[in-house]
Short mmCIF file of C-alpha atoms and ligand atoms in Angstrom, two decimals:
data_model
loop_
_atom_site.label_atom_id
_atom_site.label_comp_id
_atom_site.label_asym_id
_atom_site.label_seq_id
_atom_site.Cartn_x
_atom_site.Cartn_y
_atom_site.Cartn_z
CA UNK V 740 11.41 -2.04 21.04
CA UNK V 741 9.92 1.31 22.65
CA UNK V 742 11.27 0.26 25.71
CA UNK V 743 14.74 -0.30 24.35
CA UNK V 744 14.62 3.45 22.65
CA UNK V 745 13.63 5.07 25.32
CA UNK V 746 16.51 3.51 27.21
CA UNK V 747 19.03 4.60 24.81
CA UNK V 748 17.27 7.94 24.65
CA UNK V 749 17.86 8.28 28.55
CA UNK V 750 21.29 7.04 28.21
CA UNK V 751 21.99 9.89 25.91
CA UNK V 752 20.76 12.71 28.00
CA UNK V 753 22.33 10.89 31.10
CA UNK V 754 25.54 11.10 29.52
CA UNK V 755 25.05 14.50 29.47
CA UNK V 756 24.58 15.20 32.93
CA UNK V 757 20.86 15.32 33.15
CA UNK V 758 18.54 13.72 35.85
CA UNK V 759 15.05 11.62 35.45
CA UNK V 760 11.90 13.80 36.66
CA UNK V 761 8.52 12.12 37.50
CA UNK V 762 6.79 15.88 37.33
CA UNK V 763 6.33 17.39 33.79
CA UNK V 764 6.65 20.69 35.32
CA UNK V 765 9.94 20.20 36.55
CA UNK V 766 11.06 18.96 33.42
CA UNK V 767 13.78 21.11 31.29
CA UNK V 768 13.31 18.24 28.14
CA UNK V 769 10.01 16.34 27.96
CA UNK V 770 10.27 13.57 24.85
CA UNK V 771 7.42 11.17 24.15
CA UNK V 772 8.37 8.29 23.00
CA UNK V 773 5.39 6.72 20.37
CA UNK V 774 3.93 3.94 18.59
CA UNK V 775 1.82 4.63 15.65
CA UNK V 776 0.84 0.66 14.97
CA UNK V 777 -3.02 1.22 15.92
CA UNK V 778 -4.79 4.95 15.35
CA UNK V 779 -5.76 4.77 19.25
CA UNK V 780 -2.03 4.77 20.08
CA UNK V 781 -1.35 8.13 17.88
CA UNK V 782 -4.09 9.72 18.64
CA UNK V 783 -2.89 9.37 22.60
CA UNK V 784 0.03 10.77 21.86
CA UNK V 785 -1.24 14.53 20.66
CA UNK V 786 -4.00 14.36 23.53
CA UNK V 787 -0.99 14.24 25.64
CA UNK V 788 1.13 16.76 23.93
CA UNK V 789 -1.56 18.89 24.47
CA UNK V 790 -2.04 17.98 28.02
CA UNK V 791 1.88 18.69 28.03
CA UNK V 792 2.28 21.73 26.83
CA UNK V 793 -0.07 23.38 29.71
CA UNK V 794 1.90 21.69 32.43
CA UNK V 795 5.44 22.08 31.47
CA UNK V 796 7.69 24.87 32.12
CA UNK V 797 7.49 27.75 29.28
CA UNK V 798 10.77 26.95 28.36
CA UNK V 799 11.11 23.50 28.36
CA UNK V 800 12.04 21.62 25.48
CA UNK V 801 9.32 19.32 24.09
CA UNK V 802 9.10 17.41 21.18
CA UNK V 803 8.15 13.18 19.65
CA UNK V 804 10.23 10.55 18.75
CA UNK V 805 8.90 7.27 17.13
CA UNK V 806 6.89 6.47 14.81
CA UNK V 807 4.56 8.91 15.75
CA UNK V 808 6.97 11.08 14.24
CA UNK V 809 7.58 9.53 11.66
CA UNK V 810 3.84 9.34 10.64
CA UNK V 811 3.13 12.85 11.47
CA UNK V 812 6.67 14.80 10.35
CA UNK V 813 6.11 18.21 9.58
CA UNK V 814 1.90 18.33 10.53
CA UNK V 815 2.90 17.51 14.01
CA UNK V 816 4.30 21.06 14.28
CA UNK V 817 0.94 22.37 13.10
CA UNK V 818 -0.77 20.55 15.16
CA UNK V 819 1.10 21.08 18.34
CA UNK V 820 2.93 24.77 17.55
CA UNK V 821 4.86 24.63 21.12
CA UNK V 822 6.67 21.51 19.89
CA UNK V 823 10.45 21.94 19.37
CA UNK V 824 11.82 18.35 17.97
CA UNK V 825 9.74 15.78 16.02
CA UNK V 826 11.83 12.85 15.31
CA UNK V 827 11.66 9.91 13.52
CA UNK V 828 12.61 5.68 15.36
CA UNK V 829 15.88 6.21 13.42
CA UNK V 830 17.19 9.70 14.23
CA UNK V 831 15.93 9.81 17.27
CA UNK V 832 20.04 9.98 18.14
CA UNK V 833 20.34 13.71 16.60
CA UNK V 834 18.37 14.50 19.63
CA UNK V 835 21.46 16.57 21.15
CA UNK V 836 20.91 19.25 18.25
CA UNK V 837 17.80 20.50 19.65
CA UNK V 838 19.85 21.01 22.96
CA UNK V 839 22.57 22.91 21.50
CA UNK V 840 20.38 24.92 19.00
CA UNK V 841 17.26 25.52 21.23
CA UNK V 842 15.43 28.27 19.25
CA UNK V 843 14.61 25.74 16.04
CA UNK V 844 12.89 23.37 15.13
CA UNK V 845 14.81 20.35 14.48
CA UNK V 846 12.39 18.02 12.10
CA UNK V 847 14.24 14.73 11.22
CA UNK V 848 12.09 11.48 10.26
CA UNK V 849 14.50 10.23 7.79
CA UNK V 850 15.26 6.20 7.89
CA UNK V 851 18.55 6.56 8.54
CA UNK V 852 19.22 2.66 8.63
CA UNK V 853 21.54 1.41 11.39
CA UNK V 854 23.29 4.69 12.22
CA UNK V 855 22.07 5.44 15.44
CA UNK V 856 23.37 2.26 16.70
CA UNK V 857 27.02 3.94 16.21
CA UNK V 858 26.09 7.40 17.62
CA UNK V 859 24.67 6.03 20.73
CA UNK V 860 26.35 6.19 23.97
CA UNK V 861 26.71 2.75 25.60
CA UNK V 862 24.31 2.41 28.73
CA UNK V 863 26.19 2.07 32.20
CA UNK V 864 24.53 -0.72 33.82
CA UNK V 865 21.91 -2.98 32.13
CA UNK V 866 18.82 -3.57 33.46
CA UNK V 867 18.09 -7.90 34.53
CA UNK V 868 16.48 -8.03 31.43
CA UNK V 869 18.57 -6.52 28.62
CA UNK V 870 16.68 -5.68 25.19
CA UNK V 871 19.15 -6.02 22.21
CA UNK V 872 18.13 -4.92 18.98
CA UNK V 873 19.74 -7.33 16.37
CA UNK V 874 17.99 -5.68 13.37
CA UNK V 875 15.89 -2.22 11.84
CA UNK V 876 12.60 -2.35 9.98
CA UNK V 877 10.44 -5.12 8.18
CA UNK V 878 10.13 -6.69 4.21
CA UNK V 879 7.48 -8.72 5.06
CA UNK V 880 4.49 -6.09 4.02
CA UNK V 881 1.47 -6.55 6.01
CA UNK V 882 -1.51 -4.87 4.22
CA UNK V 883 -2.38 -3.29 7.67
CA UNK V 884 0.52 -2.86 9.19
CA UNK V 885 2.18 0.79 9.29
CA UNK V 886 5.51 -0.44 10.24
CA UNK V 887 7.19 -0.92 6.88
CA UNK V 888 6.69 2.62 6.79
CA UNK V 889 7.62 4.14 9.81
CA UNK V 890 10.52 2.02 10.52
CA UNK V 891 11.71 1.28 6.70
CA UNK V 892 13.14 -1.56 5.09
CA UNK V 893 14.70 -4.76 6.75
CA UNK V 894 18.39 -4.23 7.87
CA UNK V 895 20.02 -6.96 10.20
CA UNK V 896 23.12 -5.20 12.10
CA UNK V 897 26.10 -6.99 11.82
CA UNK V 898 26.81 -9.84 14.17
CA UNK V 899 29.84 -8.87 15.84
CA UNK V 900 27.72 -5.56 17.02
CA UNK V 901 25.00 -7.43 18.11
CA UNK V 902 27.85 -9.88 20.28
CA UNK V 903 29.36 -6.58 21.54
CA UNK V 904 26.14 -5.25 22.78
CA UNK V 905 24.98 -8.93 24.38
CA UNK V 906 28.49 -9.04 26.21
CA UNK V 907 28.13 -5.45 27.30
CA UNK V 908 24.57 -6.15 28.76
CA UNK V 909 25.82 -9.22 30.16
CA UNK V 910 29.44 -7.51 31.77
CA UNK V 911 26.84 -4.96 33.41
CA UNK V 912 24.55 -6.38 34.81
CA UNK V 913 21.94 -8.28 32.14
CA UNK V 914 20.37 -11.83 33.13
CA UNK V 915 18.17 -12.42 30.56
CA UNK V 916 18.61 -11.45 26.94
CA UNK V 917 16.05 -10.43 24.63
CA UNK V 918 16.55 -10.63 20.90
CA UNK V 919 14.23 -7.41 19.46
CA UNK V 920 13.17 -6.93 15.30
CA UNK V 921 10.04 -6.49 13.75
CA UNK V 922 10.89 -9.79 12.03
CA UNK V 923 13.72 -11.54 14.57
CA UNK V 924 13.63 -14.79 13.08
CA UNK V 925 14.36 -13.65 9.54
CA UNK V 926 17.83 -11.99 11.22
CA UNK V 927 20.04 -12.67 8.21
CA UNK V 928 23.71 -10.89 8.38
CA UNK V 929 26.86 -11.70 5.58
CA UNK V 930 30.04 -11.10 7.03
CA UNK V 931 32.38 -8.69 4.64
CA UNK V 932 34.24 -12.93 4.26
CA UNK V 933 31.03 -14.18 2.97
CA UNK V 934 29.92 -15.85 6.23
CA UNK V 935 25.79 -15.48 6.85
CA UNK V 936 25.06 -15.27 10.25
CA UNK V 937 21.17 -15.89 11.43
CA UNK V 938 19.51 -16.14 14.82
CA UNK V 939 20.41 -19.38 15.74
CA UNK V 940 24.23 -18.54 15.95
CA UNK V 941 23.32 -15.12 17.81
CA UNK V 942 21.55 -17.29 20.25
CA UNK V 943 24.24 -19.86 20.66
CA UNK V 944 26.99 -17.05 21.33
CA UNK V 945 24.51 -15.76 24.16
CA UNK V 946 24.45 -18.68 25.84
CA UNK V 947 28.07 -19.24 26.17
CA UNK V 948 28.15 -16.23 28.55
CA UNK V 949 28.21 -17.02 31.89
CA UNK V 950 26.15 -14.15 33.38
CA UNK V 951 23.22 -14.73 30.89
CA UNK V 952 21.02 -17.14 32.38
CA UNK V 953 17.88 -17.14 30.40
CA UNK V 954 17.40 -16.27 26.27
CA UNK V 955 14.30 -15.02 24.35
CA UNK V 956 13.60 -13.23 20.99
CA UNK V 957 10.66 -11.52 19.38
CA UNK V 958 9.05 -10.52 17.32
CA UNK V 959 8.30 -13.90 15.02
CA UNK V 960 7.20 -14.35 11.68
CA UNK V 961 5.74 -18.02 11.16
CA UNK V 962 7.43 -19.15 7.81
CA UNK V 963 11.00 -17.44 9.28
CA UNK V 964 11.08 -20.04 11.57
CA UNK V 965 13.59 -22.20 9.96
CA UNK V 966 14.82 -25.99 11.18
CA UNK V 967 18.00 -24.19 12.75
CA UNK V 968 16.14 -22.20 15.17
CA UNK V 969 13.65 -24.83 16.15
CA UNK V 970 16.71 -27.04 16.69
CA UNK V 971 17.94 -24.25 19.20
CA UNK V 972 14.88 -25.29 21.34
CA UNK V 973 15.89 -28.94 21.60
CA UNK V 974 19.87 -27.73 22.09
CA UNK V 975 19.94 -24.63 24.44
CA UNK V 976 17.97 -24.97 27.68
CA UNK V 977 19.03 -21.26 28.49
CA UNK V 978 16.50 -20.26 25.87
CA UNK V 979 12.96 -20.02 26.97
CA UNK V 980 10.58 -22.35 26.15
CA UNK V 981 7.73 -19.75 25.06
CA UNK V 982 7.28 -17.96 21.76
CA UNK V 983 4.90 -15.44 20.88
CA UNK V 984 4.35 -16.48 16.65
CA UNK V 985 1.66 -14.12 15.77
CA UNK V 986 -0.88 -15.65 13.25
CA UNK V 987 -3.21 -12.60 13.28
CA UNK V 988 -6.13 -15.03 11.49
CA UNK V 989 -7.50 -18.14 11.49
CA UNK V 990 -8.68 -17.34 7.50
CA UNK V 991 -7.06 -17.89 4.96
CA UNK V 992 -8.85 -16.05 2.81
CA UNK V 993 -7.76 -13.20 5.42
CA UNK V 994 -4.71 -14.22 5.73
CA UNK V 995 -4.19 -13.78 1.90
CA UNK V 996 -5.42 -10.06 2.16
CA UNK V 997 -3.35 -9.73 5.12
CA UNK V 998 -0.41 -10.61 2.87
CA UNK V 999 0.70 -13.54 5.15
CA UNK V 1000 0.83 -15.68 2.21
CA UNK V 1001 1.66 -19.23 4.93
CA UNK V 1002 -0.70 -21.66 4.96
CA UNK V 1003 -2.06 -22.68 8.28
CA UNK V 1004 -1.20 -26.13 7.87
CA UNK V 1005 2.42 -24.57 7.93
CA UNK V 1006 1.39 -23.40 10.70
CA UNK V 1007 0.30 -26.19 12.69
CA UNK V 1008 3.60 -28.17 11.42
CA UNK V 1009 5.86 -25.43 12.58
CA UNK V 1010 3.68 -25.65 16.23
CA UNK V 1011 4.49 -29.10 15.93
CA UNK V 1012 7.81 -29.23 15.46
CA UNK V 1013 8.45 -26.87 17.93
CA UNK V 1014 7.04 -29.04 20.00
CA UNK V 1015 9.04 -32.27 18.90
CA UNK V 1016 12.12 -29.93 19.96
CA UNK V 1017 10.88 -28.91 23.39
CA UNK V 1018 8.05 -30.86 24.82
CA UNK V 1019 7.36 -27.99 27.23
CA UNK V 1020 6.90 -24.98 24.47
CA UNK V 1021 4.15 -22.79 24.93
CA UNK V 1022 3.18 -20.82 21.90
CA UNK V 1023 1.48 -16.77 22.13
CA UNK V 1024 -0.09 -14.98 19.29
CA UNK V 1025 -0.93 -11.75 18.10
CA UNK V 1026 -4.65 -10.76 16.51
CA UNK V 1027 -6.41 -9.08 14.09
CA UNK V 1028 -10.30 -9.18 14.55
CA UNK V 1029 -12.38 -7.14 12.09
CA UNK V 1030 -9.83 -6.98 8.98
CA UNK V 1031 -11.72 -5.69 5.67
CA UNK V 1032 -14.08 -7.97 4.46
CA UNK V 1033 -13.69 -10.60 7.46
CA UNK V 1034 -16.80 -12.45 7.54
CA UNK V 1035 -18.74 -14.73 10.82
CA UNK V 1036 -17.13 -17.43 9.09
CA UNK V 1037 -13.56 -16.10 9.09
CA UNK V 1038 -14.04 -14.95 12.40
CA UNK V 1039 -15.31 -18.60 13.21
CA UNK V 1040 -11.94 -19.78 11.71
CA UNK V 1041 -10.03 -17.57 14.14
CA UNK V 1042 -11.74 -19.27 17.54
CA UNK V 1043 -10.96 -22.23 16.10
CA UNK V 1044 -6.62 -21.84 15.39
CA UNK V 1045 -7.00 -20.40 18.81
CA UNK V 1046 -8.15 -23.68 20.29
CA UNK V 1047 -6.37 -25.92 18.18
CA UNK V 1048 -2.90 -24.05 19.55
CA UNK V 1049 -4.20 -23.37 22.74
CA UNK V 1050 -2.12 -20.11 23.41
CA UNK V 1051 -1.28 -19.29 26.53
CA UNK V 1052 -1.19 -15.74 26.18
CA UNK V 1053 -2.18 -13.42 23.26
CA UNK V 1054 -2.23 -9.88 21.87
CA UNK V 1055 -5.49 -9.20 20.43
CA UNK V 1056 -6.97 -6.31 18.51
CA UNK V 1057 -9.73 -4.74 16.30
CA UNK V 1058 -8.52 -3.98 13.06
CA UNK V 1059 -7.49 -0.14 12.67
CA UNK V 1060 -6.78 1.57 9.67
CA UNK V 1061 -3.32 2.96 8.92
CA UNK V 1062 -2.29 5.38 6.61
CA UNK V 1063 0.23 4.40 4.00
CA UNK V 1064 -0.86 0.43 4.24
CA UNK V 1065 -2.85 -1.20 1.68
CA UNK V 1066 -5.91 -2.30 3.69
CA UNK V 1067 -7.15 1.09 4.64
CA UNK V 1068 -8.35 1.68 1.27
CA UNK V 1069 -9.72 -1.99 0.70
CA UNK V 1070 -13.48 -1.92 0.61
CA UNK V 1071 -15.58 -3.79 3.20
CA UNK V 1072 -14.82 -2.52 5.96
CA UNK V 1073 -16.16 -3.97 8.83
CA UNK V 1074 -18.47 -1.74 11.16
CA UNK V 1075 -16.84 -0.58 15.12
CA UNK V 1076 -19.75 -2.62 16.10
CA UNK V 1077 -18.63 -5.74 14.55
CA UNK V 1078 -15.33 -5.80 15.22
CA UNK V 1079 -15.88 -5.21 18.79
CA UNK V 1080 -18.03 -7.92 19.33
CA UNK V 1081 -15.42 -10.15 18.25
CA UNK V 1082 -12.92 -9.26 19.92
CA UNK V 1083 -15.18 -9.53 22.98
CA UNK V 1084 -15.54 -13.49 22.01
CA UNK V 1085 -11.95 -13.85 20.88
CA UNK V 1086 -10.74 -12.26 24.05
CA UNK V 1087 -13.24 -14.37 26.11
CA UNK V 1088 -11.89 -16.94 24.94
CA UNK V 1089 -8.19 -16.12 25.19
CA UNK V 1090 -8.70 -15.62 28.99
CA UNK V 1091 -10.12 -19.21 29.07
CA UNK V 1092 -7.20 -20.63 27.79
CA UNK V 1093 -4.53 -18.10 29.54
CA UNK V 1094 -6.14 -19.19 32.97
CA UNK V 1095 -6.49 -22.63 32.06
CA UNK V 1096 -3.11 -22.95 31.43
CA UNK V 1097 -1.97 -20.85 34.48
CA UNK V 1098 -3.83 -23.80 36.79
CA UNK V 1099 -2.05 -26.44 35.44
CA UNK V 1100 0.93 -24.65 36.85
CA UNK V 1101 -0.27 -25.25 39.91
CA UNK V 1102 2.23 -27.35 41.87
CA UNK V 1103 5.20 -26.97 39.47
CA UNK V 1104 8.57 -25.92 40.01
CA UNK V 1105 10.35 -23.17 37.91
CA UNK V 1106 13.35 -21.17 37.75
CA UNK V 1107 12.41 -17.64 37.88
CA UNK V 1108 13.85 -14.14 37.18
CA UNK V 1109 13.44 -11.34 39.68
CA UNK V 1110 11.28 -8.38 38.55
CA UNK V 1111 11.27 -5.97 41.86
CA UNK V 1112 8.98 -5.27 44.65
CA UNK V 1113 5.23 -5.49 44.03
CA UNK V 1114 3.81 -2.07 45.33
CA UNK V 1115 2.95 -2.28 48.62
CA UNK V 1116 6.41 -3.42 49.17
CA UNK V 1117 5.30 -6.81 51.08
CA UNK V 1118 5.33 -9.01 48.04
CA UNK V 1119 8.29 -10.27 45.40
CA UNK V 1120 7.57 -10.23 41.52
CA UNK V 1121 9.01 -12.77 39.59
CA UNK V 1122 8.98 -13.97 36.04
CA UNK V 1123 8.37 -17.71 34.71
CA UNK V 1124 9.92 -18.94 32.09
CA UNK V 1125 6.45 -18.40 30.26
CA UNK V 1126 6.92 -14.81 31.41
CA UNK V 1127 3.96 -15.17 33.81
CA UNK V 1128 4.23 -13.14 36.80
CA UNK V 1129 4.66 -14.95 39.80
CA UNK V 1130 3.71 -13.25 43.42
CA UNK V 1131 5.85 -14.52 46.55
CA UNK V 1132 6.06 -13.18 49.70
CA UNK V 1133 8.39 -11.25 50.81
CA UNK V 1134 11.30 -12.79 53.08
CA UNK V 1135 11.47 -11.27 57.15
CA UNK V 1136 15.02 -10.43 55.59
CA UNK V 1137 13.98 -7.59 52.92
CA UNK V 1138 18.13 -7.57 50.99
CA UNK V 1139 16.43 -11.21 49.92
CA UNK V 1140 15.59 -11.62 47.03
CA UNK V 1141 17.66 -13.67 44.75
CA UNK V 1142 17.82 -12.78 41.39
CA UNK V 1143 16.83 -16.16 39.97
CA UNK V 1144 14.98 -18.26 42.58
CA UNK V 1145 13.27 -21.88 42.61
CA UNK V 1146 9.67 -21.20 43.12
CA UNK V 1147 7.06 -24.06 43.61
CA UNK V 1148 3.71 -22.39 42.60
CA UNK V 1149 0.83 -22.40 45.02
CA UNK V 1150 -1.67 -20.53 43.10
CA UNK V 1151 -3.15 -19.04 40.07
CA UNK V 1152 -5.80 -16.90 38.60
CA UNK V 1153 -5.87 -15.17 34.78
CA UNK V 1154 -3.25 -12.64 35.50
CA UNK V 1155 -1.04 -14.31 37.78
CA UNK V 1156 0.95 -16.70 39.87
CA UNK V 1157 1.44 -16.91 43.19
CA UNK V 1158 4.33 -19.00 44.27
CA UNK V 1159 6.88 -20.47 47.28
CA UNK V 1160 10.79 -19.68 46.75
CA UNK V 1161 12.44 -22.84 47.76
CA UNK V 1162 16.37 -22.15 46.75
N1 SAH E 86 6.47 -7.14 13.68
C1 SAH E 86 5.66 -6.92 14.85
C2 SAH E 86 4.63 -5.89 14.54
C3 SAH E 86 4.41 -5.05 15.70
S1 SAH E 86 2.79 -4.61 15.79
C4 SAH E 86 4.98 -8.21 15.21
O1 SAH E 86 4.96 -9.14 14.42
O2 SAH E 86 4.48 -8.28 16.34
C5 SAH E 86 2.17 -5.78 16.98
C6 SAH E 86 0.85 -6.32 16.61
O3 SAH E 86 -0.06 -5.26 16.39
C7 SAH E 86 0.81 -7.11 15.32
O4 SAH E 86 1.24 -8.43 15.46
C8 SAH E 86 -0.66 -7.03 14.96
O5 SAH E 86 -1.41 -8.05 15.58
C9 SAH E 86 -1.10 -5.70 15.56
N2 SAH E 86 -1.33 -4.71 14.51
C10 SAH E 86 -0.46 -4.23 13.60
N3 SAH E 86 -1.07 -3.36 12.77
C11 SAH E 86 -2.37 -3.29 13.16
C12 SAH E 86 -3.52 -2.57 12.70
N4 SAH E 86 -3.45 -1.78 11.65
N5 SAH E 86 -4.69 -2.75 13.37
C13 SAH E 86 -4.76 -3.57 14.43
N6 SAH E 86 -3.72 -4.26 14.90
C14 SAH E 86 -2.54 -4.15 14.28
#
């Protein structure tokens, strides 16, 4: 989602006739772009600004946008007196103010819903992979999780917009389309004639578009994954057939202070099914190690969901307090120690099962999307359609380099393929 802002962002000040500048000190704007979901993530953001503000030009405009923003609004100024815009994941499109009215401060962290979506300039040419946001915000409230407060409230945009946007990125150069919301899979829109619109028929308008060759969404909640969208696995072989479903625990006594009120035996049946639909699914999750009052046992519970699934690839962290969330002030909470022994294990074991399932690649064909050069220039970078990177060699003809290629895979360690184009 980041990534998706801060290509709107550039699209903005593009359209205005500015460049893109590697060096900070040649920079006239400098905008840092944040995520405030764990404290280590906001707390690299004002080491930075303060890095910034030493490097840049005197008069160069500086200033947040994100949640960072959000979560700091008017402190961030106190912190960081050289900043000149703070602003919040949903007004980050007043950004031209600051330009036009250079000597304020322009403070804006209001939750403007989907407004920015209208103000925004359209991007020129998509990148292979085109992000499209098909909805603001999250209901489901996650004791830990900050984003119900930085991003507000759950607001699908309406489906024509999202079709618009998909036929844009696809008219200008998009392969692959990614669905983006904090909760994707509850995507819920009524048309002004009554009409509800949900995932599913967002994914089966993709498809019909010629250009888009490959389909994925995130991010998942378990229970939102309804018989309609699991149905789109068994339907539409342009969608992947990976999912990252976050469980975040293996308790559910956790679970239940998590507020992720599913059962895991929902769990497992929705992993099933999935399966029944498409054989070849592969399933990622997301972690929380070290959530108040998460005992050995809990913890035990969590090694074990992770072998039952056998995820392929995972997200996993050590619990970190967040302001405004209702498990910062729950007591027990467990000691830095603790939690990072766990996630030592847990991530131990995640590798395991990442590499594991990267050898059993070993020999298969798949249709892959074309990332770029790797950096020494001699190698191609491809994606799987279990977004594995996949290492070829370059071809003696360097203007090679099909967009979506055949690749037989030769090789494989935790981090990566190495593959064979054959077509
Ligand atoms: N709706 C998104 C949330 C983005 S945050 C999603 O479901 O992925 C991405 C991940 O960060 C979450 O899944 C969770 O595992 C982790 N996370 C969120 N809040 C956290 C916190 N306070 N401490 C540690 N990890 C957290």
């Amino acid at each position: 989602m980041n990534v998706y802002d801060g290509q709107r962002i550039a699209a903005m000040l593009t359209a205005r006739g500015m460049t893109q500048t590697d060096n900070v000190a040649d920079a006239d704007i400098i905008i840092l772009n944040t995520c405030a979901v764990r404290a280590k993530a906001t707390d690299k953001v004002f080491s930075a600004l303060g890095r910034i503000r030493n490097e840049k030009k005197p008069d160069a405009l500086f200033g947040i946008v994100g949640c960072v923003a959000r979560e700091a609004g008017s402190d961030a100024f106190r912190r960081i007196p050289e900043l000149n815009f703070v602003l919040g994941p949903q007004s980050y499109h007043k950004l031209p103010e600051i330009l036009e009215n250079p000597d304020t401060k322009l403070l804006n962290i209001d939750l403007g819903g989907l407004e920015k979506f209208d103000e925004l300039p359209q991007m020129g040419k998509s990148p292979a992979v085109a992000y499209i946001p098909i909805q603001e915000g999250c209901n489901h409230c996650c004791t830990y999780c900050i984003v119900p407060y930085t991003r507000g409230r759950e607001l699908s945009r309406p489906f024509n917009d999202v079709l618009k946007d998909t036929a844009h990125a696809a008219d200008t150069g998009a392969i692959e389309i990614c669905f983006l919301g904090q909760n994707v899979n509850g995507y819920k829109y009524t048309a002004p004639d009554g009409k509800t619109y949900r995932l599913s028929d967002l994914i089966r308008e993709a498809a019909k578009l010629d250009q888009v060759k490959r389909i994925r969404f995130t991010s998942s909640y378990p229970t939102e994954m309804t018989d309609d969208l699991i149905d789109m696995f068994r339907t539409e072989p342009k969608l992947l057939p990976f999912l990252n479903m976050p469980i975040q625990s293996g308790s559910q006594n956790v679970l239940t202070r998590m507020n992720r009120p599913y059962s895991l035996n929902l769990y497992i049946d929705i992993v099933d099914k999935l399966k029944a639909a498409r054989p070849d699914i592969q399933i990622s999750s997301d972690f929380i190690v070290g959530f108040p009052g998460e005992t050995d046992e809990d913890f035990e519970q969590t090694m074990e969901i992770a072998k039952r699934i056998r995820y392929i690839n995972s997200y996993s962290f050590k619990y970190s307090p967040r302001p405004h969330t209702a498990a910062a002030i729950m007591p027990d909470q467990i000691p830095e120690k603790v939690k990072a022994e766990r996630l030592a294990k847990l991530d131990a074991y995640l590798n395991e099962l990442q590499r594991d399932f990267n050898e059993s690649c070993i020999g298969k064909k798949f249709m892959c999307l074309y990332e770029g050069p790797d950096k020494t220039g001699k190698h191609l970078v491809y994606r799987t359609p279990y977004m594995q990177q996949c290492i070829t060699d370059a071809p003696s003809d360097t203007s090679f380099a099909p967009e979506m290629a055949q690749i037989e895979i030769t090789a494989a360690n935790k981090a990566s393929l190495r593959g064979k184009i054959l077509s």
